């Protein structure tokens, strides 16, 4: 939140320098209007509400907020500087869940390891994985070792067979919620 608020303040400072007071208020919020030297705020909560912000010679503090969206909040009776709290630019992104992309995962892990994670939503053996991905079993084993070392894949042995499955962390990387560990009851 702090980074978002600081970025908004930086953006507003650049706008003030480049476009002046009129430009700053023109893009601050749709309810805020700079008109003939007066700052006017139109209220959404009470339809028809209009306030002229009076700084009273004490200045005006503009404060980005992540909690007041979508409204502008005006201090109607300031004791010092008047203040306006407005929604920070990009505030909606704070609560969005990141969505991993297969291409992005492949760029970080490599194509084969990303494909291994993608297909390991079900328990599979090394030969099954090699056939699905069109690579040798030894290549699959090498990639699985790296993924296991990173905690992204778990392996369960049963005699000569080994079944591999992505872990909960691996599932998050491919954009799925949770994963069942091999041998887990469920």
Short mmCIF file of C-alpha atoms in Angstrom, two decimals:
data_model
loop_
_atom_site.label_atom_id
_atom_site.label_comp_id
_atom_site.label_asym_id
_atom_site.label_seq_id
_atom_site.Cartn_x
_atom_site.Cartn_y
_atom_site.Cartn_z
CA UNK A 1 0.00 0.00 0.00
CA UNK A 2 2.79 2.36 0.89
CA UNK A 3 4.48 1.88 -2.50
CA UNK A 4 1.20 2.59 -4.29
CA UNK A 5 0.62 5.78 -2.27
CA UNK A 6 4.19 6.99 -2.82
CA UNK A 7 3.91 6.31 -6.55
CA UNK A 8 0.69 8.32 -6.67
CA UNK A 9 2.32 11.26 -4.88
CA UNK A 10 5.23 11.16 -7.33
CA UNK A 11 2.87 11.09 -10.28
CA UNK A 12 0.89 14.06 -8.93
CA UNK A 13 4.10 16.04 -8.32
CA UNK A 14 5.19 15.52 -11.93
CA UNK A 15 1.73 16.56 -13.15
CA UNK A 16 1.84 19.70 -11.00
CA UNK A 17 5.23 20.68 -12.45
CA UNK A 18 4.28 19.83 -16.04
CA UNK A 19 0.67 21.05 -16.17
CA UNK A 20 0.19 23.36 -13.19
CA UNK A 21 -2.62 23.46 -10.64
CA UNK A 22 -5.35 23.25 -13.28
CA UNK A 23 -3.78 20.13 -14.81
CA UNK A 24 -3.33 18.52 -11.41
CA UNK A 25 -6.97 18.92 -10.43
CA UNK A 26 -8.18 18.03 -13.93
CA UNK A 27 -6.87 14.49 -13.50
CA UNK A 28 -7.15 14.08 -9.73
CA UNK A 29 -10.74 12.80 -9.64
CA UNK A 30 -13.93 13.32 -11.62
CA UNK A 31 -15.63 14.97 -8.63
CA UNK A 32 -12.87 17.58 -8.18
CA UNK A 33 -12.98 20.70 -10.34
CA UNK A 34 -10.68 23.73 -10.38
CA UNK A 35 -12.81 26.61 -11.59
CA UNK A 36 -11.73 30.24 -11.69
CA UNK A 37 -9.35 29.91 -8.76
CA UNK A 38 -11.76 27.85 -6.62
CA UNK A 39 -11.56 24.18 -5.81
CA UNK A 40 -15.01 22.59 -5.98
CA UNK A 41 -15.84 19.03 -4.94
CA UNK A 42 -19.07 17.32 -5.98
CA UNK A 43 -20.31 14.67 -3.56
CA UNK A 44 -21.51 11.24 -4.67
CA UNK A 45 -22.89 10.04 -1.35
CA UNK A 46 -25.33 12.90 -1.08
CA UNK A 47 -26.54 13.69 -4.57
CA UNK A 48 -26.30 17.33 -5.42
CA UNK A 49 -23.74 18.07 -2.69
CA UNK A 50 -21.14 20.60 -3.76
CA UNK A 51 -18.37 21.99 -1.57
CA UNK A 52 -15.96 24.79 -2.23
CA UNK A 53 -12.75 23.92 -0.44
CA UNK A 54 -11.59 26.83 1.68
CA UNK A 55 -7.90 26.71 2.56
CA UNK A 56 -8.22 29.79 4.78
CA UNK A 57 -4.62 30.78 4.08
CA UNK A 58 -3.30 27.58 5.62
CA UNK A 59 -2.76 25.63 2.40
CA UNK A 60 -4.21 22.46 1.00
CA UNK A 61 -3.05 18.90 1.67
CA UNK A 62 -3.80 16.33 -1.03
CA UNK A 63 -3.73 12.82 0.39
CA UNK A 64 -4.04 9.69 -1.72
CA UNK A 65 -5.98 6.93 -0.01
CA UNK A 66 -6.50 3.22 -0.51
CA UNK A 67 -9.59 3.10 1.70
CA UNK A 68 -11.99 5.78 0.48
CA UNK A 69 -12.53 4.54 -3.07
CA UNK A 70 -14.43 5.67 -5.10
CA UNK A 71 -15.16 8.84 -3.14
CA UNK A 72 -13.26 12.02 -2.45
CA UNK A 73 -13.25 12.95 1.23
CA UNK A 74 -13.09 16.63 2.15
CA UNK A 75 -12.24 18.06 5.56
CA UNK A 76 -15.10 20.56 5.91
CA UNK A 77 -13.82 22.43 8.93
CA UNK A 78 -10.02 22.31 8.99
CA UNK A 79 -8.12 23.84 11.89
CA UNK A 80 -4.96 24.16 9.81
CA UNK A 81 -4.47 23.14 6.19
CA UNK A 82 -7.56 22.00 4.31
CA UNK A 83 -7.36 18.41 3.07
CA UNK A 84 -8.74 16.28 0.32
CA UNK A 85 -8.40 12.50 0.40
CA UNK A 86 -8.76 10.95 -3.04
CA UNK A 87 -8.46 7.38 -4.35
CA UNK A 88 -4.85 6.62 -5.27
CA UNK A 89 -4.25 5.67 -8.89
CA UNK A 90 -4.13 1.89 -9.24
CA UNK A 91 -5.83 1.17 -5.90
CA UNK A 92 -7.92 -1.60 -7.49
CA UNK A 93 -4.78 -3.58 -8.24
CA UNK A 94 -3.94 -3.98 -4.55
CA UNK A 95 -6.48 -6.71 -4.01
CA UNK A 96 -6.17 -8.55 -7.31
CA UNK A 97 -4.79 -12.05 -7.22
CA UNK A 98 -1.70 -12.48 -9.37
CA UNK A 99 -2.37 -14.68 -12.39
CA UNK A 100 0.65 -16.62 -13.53
CA UNK A 101 0.99 -17.27 -17.24
CA UNK A 102 2.46 -20.42 -18.77
CA UNK A 103 4.80 -18.30 -20.91
CA UNK A 104 5.99 -16.37 -17.86
CA UNK A 105 6.59 -19.57 -15.91
CA UNK A 106 8.50 -21.05 -18.86
CA UNK A 107 10.66 -17.92 -19.04
CA UNK A 108 11.68 -18.44 -15.41
CA UNK A 109 11.88 -22.21 -15.12
CA UNK A 110 12.47 -23.24 -18.71
CA UNK A 111 9.94 -24.80 -21.08
CA UNK A 112 10.38 -28.43 -19.95
CA UNK A 113 10.15 -27.70 -16.22
CA UNK A 114 7.11 -25.50 -16.73
CA UNK A 115 5.44 -28.27 -18.78
CA UNK A 116 6.30 -30.81 -16.07
CA UNK A 117 4.60 -28.67 -13.44
CA UNK A 118 1.58 -28.22 -15.67
CA UNK A 119 1.03 -31.95 -16.25
CA UNK A 120 1.77 -32.98 -12.67
CA UNK A 121 -1.75 -32.15 -11.50
CA UNK A 122 -2.12 -35.92 -11.33
CA UNK A 123 0.43 -38.46 -10.12
CA UNK A 124 2.59 -39.67 -13.01
CA UNK A 125 5.68 -41.85 -13.33
CA UNK A 126 8.92 -40.82 -15.00
CA UNK A 127 8.25 -42.89 -18.16
CA UNK A 128 4.72 -41.45 -18.44
CA UNK A 129 6.10 -37.91 -18.14
CA UNK A 130 8.81 -38.62 -20.73
CA UNK A 131 6.20 -39.88 -23.19
CA UNK A 132 3.85 -36.91 -22.63
CA UNK A 133 6.58 -34.33 -23.01
CA UNK A 134 8.55 -36.05 -25.77
CA UNK A 135 11.83 -36.07 -23.86
CA UNK A 136 14.02 -38.86 -22.49
CA UNK A 137 13.35 -40.37 -19.04
CA UNK A 138 16.80 -39.23 -17.91
CA UNK A 139 15.95 -35.62 -18.88
CA UNK A 140 12.68 -35.89 -16.95
CA UNK A 141 14.57 -37.23 -13.90
CA UNK A 142 17.04 -34.35 -14.06
CA UNK A 143 14.27 -31.74 -14.26
CA UNK A 144 12.25 -33.45 -11.52
CA UNK A 145 15.32 -33.34 -9.24
CA UNK A 146 15.54 -29.57 -9.68
CA UNK A 147 11.79 -29.11 -9.13
CA UNK A 148 11.89 -31.36 -6.04
CA UNK A 149 14.84 -29.35 -4.68
CA UNK A 150 12.78 -26.17 -5.04
CA UNK A 151 9.82 -27.76 -3.25
CA UNK A 152 7.61 -27.67 -6.35
CA UNK A 153 7.30 -31.44 -6.87
CA UNK A 154 7.00 -34.33 -4.42
CA UNK A 155 7.85 -37.94 -5.23
CA UNK A 156 6.52 -41.08 -3.57
CA UNK A 157 8.17 -44.41 -4.15
CA UNK A 158 6.32 -47.68 -4.09
CA UNK A 159 8.71 -50.53 -4.84
CA UNK A 160 10.38 -49.82 -8.18
CA UNK A 161 7.77 -47.25 -9.17
CA UNK A 162 7.94 -43.56 -8.36
CA UNK A 163 4.98 -41.24 -8.73
CA UNK A 164 5.49 -37.51 -9.00
CA UNK A 165 2.98 -34.77 -8.20
CA UNK A 166 3.33 -31.01 -7.87
CA UNK A 167 3.15 -29.59 -4.37
CA UNK A 168 0.83 -26.82 -3.20
CA UNK A 169 3.60 -24.33 -4.01
CA UNK A 170 3.92 -25.79 -7.51
CA UNK A 171 0.15 -25.58 -7.94
CA UNK A 172 0.23 -21.88 -7.07
CA UNK A 173 2.90 -21.33 -9.72
CA UNK A 174 0.71 -22.87 -12.42
CA UNK A 175 -2.32 -20.94 -11.20
CA UNK A 176 -4.23 -23.68 -9.39
CA UNK A 177 -5.39 -23.66 -5.79
CA UNK A 178 -3.76 -26.28 -3.59
CA UNK A 179 -2.46 -29.70 -4.51
CA UNK A 180 -2.61 -33.10 -2.89
CA UNK A 181 0.72 -34.51 -1.77
CA UNK A 182 1.55 -38.08 -2.82
CA UNK A 183 0.41 -40.43 -0.09
CA UNK A 184 -1.80 -37.77 1.54
CA UNK A 185 -5.19 -38.85 2.71
CA UNK A 186 -8.03 -36.95 1.18
#
